[in-house]
Every structure is written in structure tokens, then in C-alpha cells.
Coordinates of C-alpha atoms in Angstrom, one line a residue:
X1 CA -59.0 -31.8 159.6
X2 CA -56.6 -31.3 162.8
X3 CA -58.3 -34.1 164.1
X4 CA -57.7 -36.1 161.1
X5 CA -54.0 -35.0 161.2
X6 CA -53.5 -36.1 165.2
X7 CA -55.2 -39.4 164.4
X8 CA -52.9 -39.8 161.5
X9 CA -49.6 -39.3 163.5
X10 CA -50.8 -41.5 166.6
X11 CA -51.2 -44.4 164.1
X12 CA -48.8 -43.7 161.9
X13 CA -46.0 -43.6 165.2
X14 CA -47.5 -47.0 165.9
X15 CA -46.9 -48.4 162.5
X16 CA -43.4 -47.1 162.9
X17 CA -42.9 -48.6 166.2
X18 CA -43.5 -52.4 164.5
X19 CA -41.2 -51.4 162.1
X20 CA -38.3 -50.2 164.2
X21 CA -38.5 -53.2 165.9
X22 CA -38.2 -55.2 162.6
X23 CA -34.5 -53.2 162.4
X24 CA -33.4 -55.5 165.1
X25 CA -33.7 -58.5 162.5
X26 CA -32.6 -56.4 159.8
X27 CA -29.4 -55.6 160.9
X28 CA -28.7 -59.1 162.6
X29 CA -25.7 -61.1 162.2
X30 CA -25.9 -64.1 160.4
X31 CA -24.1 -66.1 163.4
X32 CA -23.1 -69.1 162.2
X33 CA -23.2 -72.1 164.1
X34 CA -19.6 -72.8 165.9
X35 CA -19.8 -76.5 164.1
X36 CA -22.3 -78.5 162.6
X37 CA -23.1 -81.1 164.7
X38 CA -24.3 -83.9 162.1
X39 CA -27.8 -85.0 164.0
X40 CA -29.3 -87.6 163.0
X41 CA -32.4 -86.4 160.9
X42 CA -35.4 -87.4 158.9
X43 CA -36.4 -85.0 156.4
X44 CA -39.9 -85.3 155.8
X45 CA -42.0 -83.8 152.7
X46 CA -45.8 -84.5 152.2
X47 CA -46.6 -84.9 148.0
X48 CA -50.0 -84.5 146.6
X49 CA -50.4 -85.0 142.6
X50 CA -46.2 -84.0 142.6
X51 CA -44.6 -86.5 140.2
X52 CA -43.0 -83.7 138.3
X53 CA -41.7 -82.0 141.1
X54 CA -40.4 -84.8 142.6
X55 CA -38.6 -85.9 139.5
X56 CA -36.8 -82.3 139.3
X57 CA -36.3 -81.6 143.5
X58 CA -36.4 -84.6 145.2
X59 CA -32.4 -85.4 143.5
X60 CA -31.1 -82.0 145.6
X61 CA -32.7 -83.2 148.9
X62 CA -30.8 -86.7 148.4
X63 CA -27.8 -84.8 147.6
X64 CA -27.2 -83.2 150.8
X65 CA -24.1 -83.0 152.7
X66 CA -25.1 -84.9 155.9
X67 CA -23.9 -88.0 156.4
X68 CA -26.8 -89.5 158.5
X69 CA -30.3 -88.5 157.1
X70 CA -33.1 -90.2 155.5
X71 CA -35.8 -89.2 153.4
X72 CA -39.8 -89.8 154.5
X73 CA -42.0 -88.7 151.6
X74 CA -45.7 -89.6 152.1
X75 CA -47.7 -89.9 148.9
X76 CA -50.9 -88.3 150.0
X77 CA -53.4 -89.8 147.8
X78 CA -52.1 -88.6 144.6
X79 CA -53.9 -89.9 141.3
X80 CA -50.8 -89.2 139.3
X81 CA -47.3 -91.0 139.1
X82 CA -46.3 -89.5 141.9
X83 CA -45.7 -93.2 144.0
X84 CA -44.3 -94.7 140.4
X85 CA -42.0 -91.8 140.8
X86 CA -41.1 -92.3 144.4
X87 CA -41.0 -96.1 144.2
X88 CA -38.1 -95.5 141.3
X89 CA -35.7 -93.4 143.2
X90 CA -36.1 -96.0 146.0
X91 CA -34.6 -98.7 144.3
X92 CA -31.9 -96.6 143.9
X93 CA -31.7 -95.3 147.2
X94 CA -32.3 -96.5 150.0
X95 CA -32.2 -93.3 152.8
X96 CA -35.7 -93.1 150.7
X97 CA -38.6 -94.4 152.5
X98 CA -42.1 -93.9 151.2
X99 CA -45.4 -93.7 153.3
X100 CA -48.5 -94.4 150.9
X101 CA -52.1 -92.9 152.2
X102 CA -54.5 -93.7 150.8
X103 CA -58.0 -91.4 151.6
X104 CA -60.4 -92.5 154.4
X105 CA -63.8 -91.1 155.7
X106 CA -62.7 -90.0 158.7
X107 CA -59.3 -88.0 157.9
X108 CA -60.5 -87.4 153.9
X109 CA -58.2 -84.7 152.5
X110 CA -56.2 -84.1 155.9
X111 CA -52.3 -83.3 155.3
X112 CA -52.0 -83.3 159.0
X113 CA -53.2 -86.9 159.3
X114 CA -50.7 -87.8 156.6
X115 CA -48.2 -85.9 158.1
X116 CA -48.1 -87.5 161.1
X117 CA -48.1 -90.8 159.3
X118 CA -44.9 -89.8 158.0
X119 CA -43.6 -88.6 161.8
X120 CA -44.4 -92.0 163.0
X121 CA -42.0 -93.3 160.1
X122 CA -39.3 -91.3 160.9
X123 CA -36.4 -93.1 162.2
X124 CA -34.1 -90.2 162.8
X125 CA -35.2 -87.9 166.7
X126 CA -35.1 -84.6 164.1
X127 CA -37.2 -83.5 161.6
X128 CA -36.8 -80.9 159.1
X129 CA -39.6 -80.6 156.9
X130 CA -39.8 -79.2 153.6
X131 CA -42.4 -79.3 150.3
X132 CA -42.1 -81.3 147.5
X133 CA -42.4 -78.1 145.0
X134 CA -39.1 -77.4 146.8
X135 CA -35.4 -76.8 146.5
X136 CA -32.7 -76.2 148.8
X137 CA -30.4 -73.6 147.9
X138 CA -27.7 -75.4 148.4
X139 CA -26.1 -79.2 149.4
X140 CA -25.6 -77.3 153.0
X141 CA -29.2 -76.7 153.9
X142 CA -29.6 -80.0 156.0
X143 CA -26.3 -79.0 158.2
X144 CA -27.6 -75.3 158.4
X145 CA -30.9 -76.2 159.7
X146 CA -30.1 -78.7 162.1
X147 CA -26.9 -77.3 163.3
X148 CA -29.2 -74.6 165.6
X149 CA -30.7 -77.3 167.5
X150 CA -29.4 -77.2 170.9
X151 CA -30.2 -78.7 174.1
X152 CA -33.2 -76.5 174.6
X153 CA -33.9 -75.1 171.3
X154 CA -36.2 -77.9 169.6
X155 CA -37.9 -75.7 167.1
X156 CA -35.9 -74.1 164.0
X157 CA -37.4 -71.3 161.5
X158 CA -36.5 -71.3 158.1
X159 CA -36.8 -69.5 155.5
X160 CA -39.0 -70.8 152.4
X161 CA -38.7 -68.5 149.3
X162 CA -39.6 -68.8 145.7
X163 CA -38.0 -69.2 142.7
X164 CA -37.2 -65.6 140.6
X165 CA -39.4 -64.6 137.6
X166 CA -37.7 -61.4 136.4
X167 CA -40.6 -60.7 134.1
X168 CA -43.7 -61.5 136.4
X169 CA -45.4 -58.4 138.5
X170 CA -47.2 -61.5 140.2
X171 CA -44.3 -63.2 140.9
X172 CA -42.8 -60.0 142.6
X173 CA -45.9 -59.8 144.9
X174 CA -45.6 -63.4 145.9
X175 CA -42.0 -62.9 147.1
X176 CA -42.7 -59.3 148.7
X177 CA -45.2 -60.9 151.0
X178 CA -43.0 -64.1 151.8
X179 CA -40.3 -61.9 152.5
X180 CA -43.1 -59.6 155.0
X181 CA -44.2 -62.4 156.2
X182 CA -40.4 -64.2 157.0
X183 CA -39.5 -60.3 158.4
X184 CA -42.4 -60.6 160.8
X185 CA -42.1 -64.0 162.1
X186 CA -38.2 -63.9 162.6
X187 CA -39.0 -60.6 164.4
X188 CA -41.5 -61.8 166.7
X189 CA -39.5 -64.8 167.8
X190 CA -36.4 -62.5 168.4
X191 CA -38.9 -60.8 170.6
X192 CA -39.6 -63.7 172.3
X193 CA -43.2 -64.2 170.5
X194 CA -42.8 -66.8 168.1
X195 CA -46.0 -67.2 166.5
X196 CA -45.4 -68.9 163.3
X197 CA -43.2 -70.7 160.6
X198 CA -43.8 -72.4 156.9
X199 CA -43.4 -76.5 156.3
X200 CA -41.2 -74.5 153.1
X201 CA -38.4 -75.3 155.8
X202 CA -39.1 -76.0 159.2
X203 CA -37.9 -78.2 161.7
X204 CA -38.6 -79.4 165.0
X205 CA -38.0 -83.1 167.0
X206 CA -40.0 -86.0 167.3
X207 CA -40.4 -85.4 171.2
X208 CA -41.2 -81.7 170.8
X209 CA -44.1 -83.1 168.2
X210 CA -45.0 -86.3 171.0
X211 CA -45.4 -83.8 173.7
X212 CA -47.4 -81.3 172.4
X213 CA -49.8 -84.6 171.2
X214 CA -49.2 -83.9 168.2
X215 CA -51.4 -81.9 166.2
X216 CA -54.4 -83.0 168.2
X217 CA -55.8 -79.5 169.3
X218 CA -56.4 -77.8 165.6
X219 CA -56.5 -82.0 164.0
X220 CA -60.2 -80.8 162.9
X221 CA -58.7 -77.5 160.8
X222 CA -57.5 -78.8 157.7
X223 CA -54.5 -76.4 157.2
X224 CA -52.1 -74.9 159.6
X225 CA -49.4 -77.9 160.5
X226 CA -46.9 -75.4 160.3
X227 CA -48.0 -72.6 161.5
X228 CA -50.5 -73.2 164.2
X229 CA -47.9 -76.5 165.3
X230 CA -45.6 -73.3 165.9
X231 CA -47.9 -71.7 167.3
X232 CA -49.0 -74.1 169.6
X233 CA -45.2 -75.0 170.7
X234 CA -42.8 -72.5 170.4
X235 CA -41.9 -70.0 173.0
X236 CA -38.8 -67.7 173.7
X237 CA -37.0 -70.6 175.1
X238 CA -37.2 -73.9 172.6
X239 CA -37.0 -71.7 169.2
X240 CA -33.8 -70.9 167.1
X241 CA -34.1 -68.9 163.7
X242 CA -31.6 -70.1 160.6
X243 CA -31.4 -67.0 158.3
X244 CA -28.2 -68.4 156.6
X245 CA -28.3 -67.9 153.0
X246 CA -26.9 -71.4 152.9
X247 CA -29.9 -72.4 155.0
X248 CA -32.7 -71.5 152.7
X249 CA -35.6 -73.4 150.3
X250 CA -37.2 -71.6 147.3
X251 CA -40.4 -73.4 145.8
X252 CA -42.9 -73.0 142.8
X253 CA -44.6 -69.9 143.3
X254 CA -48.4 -69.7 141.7
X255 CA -48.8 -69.1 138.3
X256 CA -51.8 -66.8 138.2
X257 CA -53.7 -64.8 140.8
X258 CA -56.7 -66.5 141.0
X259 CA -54.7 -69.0 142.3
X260 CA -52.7 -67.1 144.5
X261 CA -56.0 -65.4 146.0
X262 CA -57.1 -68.9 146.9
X263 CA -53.9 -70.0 148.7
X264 CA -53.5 -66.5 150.9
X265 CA -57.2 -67.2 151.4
X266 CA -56.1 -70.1 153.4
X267 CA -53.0 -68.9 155.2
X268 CA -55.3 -65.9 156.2
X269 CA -57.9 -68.2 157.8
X270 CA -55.7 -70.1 159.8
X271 CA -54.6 -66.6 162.0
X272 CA -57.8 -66.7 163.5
X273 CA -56.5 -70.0 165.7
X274 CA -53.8 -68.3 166.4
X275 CA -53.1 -67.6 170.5
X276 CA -54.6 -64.4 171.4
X277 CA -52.1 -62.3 172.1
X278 CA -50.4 -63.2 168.5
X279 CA -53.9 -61.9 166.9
X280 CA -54.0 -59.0 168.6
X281 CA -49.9 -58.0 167.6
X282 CA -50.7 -59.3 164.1
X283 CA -54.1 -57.6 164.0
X284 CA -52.8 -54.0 165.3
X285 CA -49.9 -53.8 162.7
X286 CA -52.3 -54.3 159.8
X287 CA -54.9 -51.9 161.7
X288 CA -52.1 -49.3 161.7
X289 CA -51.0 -49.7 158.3
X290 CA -54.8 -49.7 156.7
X291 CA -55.6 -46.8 158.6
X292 CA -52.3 -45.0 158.2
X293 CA -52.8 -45.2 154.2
X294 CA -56.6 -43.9 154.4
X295 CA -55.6 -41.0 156.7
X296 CA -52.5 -40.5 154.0
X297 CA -54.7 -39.8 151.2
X298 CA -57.4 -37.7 152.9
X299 CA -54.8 -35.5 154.4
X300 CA -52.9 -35.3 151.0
X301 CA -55.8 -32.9 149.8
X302 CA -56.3 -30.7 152.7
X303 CA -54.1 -28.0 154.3
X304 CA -51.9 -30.6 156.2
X305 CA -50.4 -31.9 153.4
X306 CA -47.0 -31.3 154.0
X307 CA -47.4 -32.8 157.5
X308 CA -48.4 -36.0 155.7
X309 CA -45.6 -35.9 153.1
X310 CA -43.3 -35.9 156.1
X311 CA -44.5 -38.5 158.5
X312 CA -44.4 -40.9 155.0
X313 CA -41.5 -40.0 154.4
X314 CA -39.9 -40.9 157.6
X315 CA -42.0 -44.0 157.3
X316 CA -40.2 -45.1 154.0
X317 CA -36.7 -44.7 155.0
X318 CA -36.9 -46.8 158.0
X319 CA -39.4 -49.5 155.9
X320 CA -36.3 -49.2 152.9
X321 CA -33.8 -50.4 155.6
X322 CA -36.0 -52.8 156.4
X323 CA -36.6 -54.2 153.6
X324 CA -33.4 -53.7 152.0
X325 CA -31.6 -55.8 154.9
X326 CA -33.8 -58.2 155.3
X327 CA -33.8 -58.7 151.3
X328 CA -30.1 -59.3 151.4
X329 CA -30.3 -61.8 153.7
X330 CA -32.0 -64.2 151.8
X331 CA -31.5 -62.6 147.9
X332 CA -34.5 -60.6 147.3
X333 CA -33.1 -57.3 147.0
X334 CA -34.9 -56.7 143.9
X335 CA -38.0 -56.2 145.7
X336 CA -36.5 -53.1 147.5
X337 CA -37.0 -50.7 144.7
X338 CA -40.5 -51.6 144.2
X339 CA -42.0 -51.9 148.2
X340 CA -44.2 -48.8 148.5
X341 CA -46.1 -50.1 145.6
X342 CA -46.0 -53.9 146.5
X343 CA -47.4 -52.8 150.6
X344 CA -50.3 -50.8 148.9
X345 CA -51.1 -53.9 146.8
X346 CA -51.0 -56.4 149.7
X347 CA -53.0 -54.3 152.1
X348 CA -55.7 -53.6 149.6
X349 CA -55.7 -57.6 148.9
X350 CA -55.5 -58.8 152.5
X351 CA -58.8 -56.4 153.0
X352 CA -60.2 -58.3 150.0
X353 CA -59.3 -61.5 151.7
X354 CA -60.8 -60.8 155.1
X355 CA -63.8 -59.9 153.7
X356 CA -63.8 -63.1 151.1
X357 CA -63.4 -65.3 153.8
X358 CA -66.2 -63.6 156.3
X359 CA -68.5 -64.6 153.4
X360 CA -67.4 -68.0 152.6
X361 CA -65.0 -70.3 153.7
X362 CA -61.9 -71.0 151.6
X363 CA -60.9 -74.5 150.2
X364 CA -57.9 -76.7 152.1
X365 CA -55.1 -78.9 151.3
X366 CA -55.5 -80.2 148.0

């Protein structure tokens, strides 16, 4: 059992270690850009079978307090009346410009094909991209985002959260691990790792996207243009994080878990593209917390007990300012009272998940 009880405080101190770093981000400044510097941007959104969420969203991104932007949205193949939809508001706008795919043998089904469609649209050098199940928080979110590109910095994380369900247990886990996820990738970039970001609300330039040849290297792997695009491009010198509450998106979140399963399904699969040294940090952290839990429970019935208690208990205060902070900064504060029970939950679904995929593949982009 003492051996148990070393194991459990070297992993447990490693855990710990990931999230004492995740303070730095916690306590953060919001530091607000010194002026907005009105770029010239083309927002870009990809829609697949979204008439409906066009018709409630797609006013708000029109809406926005920019005074040079347009508005590329590429109808992906939808079978509803989702170009009906998007031919309507461009008669009565015309910052709207509409790319229409239609499915072909050798890019069937491939977002990132339609994607860059859209790119090569674009009139405006920056692109902030965004989903057509979302909503910006507010008219500013254009002039937040693209106020943090500089000379240098051509890359901007967002964050992309959902929409509140006071009522919903699944809608709290949904927003627990967005806001995980958003508290690990804003981390690692203020670490100088950036491994990551969500098309929720990202943006980047055309010459960024032109140099890296677009999405040519991972063109074959259906999901993952936000993500692995990131992945692929960013470093500690060309990324900039926009945390301003003015700044965020919040989207449609799943309705039931089956659904849900499926989609982290896919976000889980993509991480096994990602660079190396990004799998290894991600791939440690979860280690640590898996194996931190297991150790937990098998010491919590022997004679070190009390040992155990402790080292969770340090654990949760330092997790609690975590989480509290980083839940402030972008309104999910809710989720503070309820995270010891939501990080069981997720770890014991993401082992679900990696074994679900080892035995089959998971579906793609609708």
C-alpha cells in the first residue's frame, strides 16, 4: 500500500503541476487592445442542412460594428433551404456573398474542400471564421477579434461557447468540457505551445492560410480545419489569444448524448495528428488525472486514507481557482460548483471514447 501511496503523490504532483500552470491564464488580464484597428475582414461560416440557423444567426453577424467586412457563407451541399435562405438575405445585403458546393467524387463530404472554396472567395486579407449554429455575444465581436492582429501575430484564438440550459445536466457537461478544453488551449499558447483552436471563433489571414498550402497536409482527414490548421501553423510568435467577453461566440450545443458521444468521438480522433510533442503534453495530463482518480479510490479504503483526503484536497482548491477564473472570463461560473463531479464524468467518457474509437472509426463532417 506505501507503494500505492508514493505512486499516488508522484502523479498526483504532476497533475497539479498542469494545473498551476493553468493559474497563469486564470488570473490574466483581459488587456484590451489599445484601439481597434478596423481591418478589412471576411468572415467566413461553412453551412450544412442550416436554414434555420441561419435565419435566427446569420442577422447578428451582419449586424456587427465594423465598417469594412463581408460575409462568405458556403452552402455545403445542403438538401434543405439552406441556399433559398442565403440567396434571400443577399438581395438584401450585399457584404453577403454565397459559395454553392455542390458534392463531387473526389472531395465527397469534405468541409475542408469547401472551406477553402470559401477562402478563395474572400475578398478581405483577414478571416475570422465562425459556424453557422452561431452567435456572437455581442455587435463588438468582429472588432475584438481582429483588433489582436498585429504585424506578426496572424493567428487569433477565440473563444466558442454554448448557449445556457439551466435545466440540462447534459448541457452542463458540454460547457464544462468547452470551458477545459478553452482553459487548456489558451494555456498552452501562453506557454508558447499552441496546439489548437475551434472554427466556433477563429481567425487567421489569407497569407498565413496560402503559406502553410493550405490544408494540404491532413486534406485526406475529414475533420480537423481548425484544430490541426492550428496545429500545423501556429507557434509562440504568430498567435494572439482574445478572451474578451466582448469577443466571444456561443452555439447550439447537442441535444442528447448519443449525439454528443458521436461528435467528441470526432474531436478525439483528430489529436492523434496532432505534432508530437502536443500528444505527448495532452496525453500525460489525462494519464495523470486517470491514474490520480484510480489511486484516489484504492487508497480511500486502506490505512492512508487521510493522506489521500489531503493531496485531493489541495488538488481542488487550486482546480476551484481554476475553474472559477477561467469561468468568469467568459460567463460560465455556474459550472464551478459542480466541477469535481463534471471531471469524473469526462474522464470516465474520454476512456469510453478512446476505446470506441480503437474499435471503429467515428463518422465526419456531416
Amino acid at each position: 500500500m506505501l507503494t500505492i501511496l508514493i505512486a499516488f503523490v508522484f502523479i498526483g504532483l504532476i497533475n497539479l503541476c498542469y494545473y498551476l500552470g493553468f493559474l497563469k491564464f486564470a488570473f490574466a488580464k483581459n488587456e484590451n487592445p489599445p484601439a481597434y484597428k478596423n481591418l478589412p475582414v471576411s468572415i467566413i461560416i461553412c453551412a450544412k442542412n442550416e436554414a434555420e440557423n441561419l435565419k435566427n444567426f446569420l442577422p447578428v453577424i451582419l449586424s456587427q460594428d465594423h465598417p469594412d467586412f463581408e460575409v462568405v457563407v458556403i452552402n455545403d451541399a445542403s438538401i434543405d433551404e439552406t441556399l433559398e435562405v442565403l440567396e434571400d438575405f443577399q438581395s438584401r445585403d450585399s457584404r453577403l456573398k454565397i459559395v454553392d458546393v455542390q458534392n463531387n467524387e473526389a472531395f465527397w463530404a469534405n468541409k475542408k474542400y469547401a472551406i477553402t472554396l470559401g477562402i478563395k472567395k474572400a475578398k478581405k486579407p483577414y478571416l475570422l471564421f465562425t459556424d453557422a449554429d452561431c452567435r456572437p455575444e455581442t455587435s463588438q465581436w468582429l472588432k475584438e477579434m481582429s483588433a489582436h492582429f498585429e504585424e506578426k501575430k496572424s493567428i487569433v484564438l477565440g473563444y466558442g461557447g454554448y448557449f445556457i440550459q439551466t435545466r440540462s445536466i447534459l448541457n452542463k457537461i458540454i460547457r464544462f468540457e468547452t470551458l477545459f478544453t478553452a482553459i487548456q488551449y489558451f494555456s498552452y499558447a501562453g506557454w508558447g505551445k499552441p496546439y489548437m483552436g475551434v472554427g466556433r471563433n477563429l481567425a487567421y489571414t489569407s497569407e498565413e492560410f496560402f503559406a502553410q498550402n493550405g490544408f494540404a497536409t491532413h486534406l485526406h482527414i475529414k475533420s480537423g480545419d481548425d484544430d490541426l490548421f492550428v496545429n500545423q501553423a501556429a507557434n509562440k510568435r504568430n498567435t494572439a489569444l482574445c478572451f474578451s467577453p466582448l469577443g466571444i461566440t456561443r452555439s447550439v450545443p447537442k441535444s442528447d448524448f448519443k449525439s454528443w458521444f458521436t461528435q467528441k468521438r470526432r474531436h478525439v480522433s483528430i489529436a492523434s495528428h496532432y505534432k508530437v510533442e502536443h500528444q505527448f503534453m495532452l496525453g500525460l495530463f489525462y494519464t495523470t488525472q486517470l491514474l490520480f482518480w484510480i489511486l484516489f479510490f484504492i487508497l480511500l479504503f486502506g490505512p492512508f486514507w487521510q493522506a489521500a483526503l489531503g493531496l485531493l484536497a489541495v488538488r481542488w482548491v487550486v482546480q476551484g481557482m481554476v475553474f472559477y477564473n477561467s469561468g468568469k472570463k467568459f460567463g460560465e461560473t455556474d459550472l464551478f460548483w459542480v466541477f469535481p463531479f463534471l471531471e469524473l464524468f469526462l474522464i470516465s467518457a474520454q476512456l469510453i471514447i478512446f476505446i470506441a474509437n480503437i474499435i471503429s472509426k467515428p463518422t465526419h463532417w456531416k
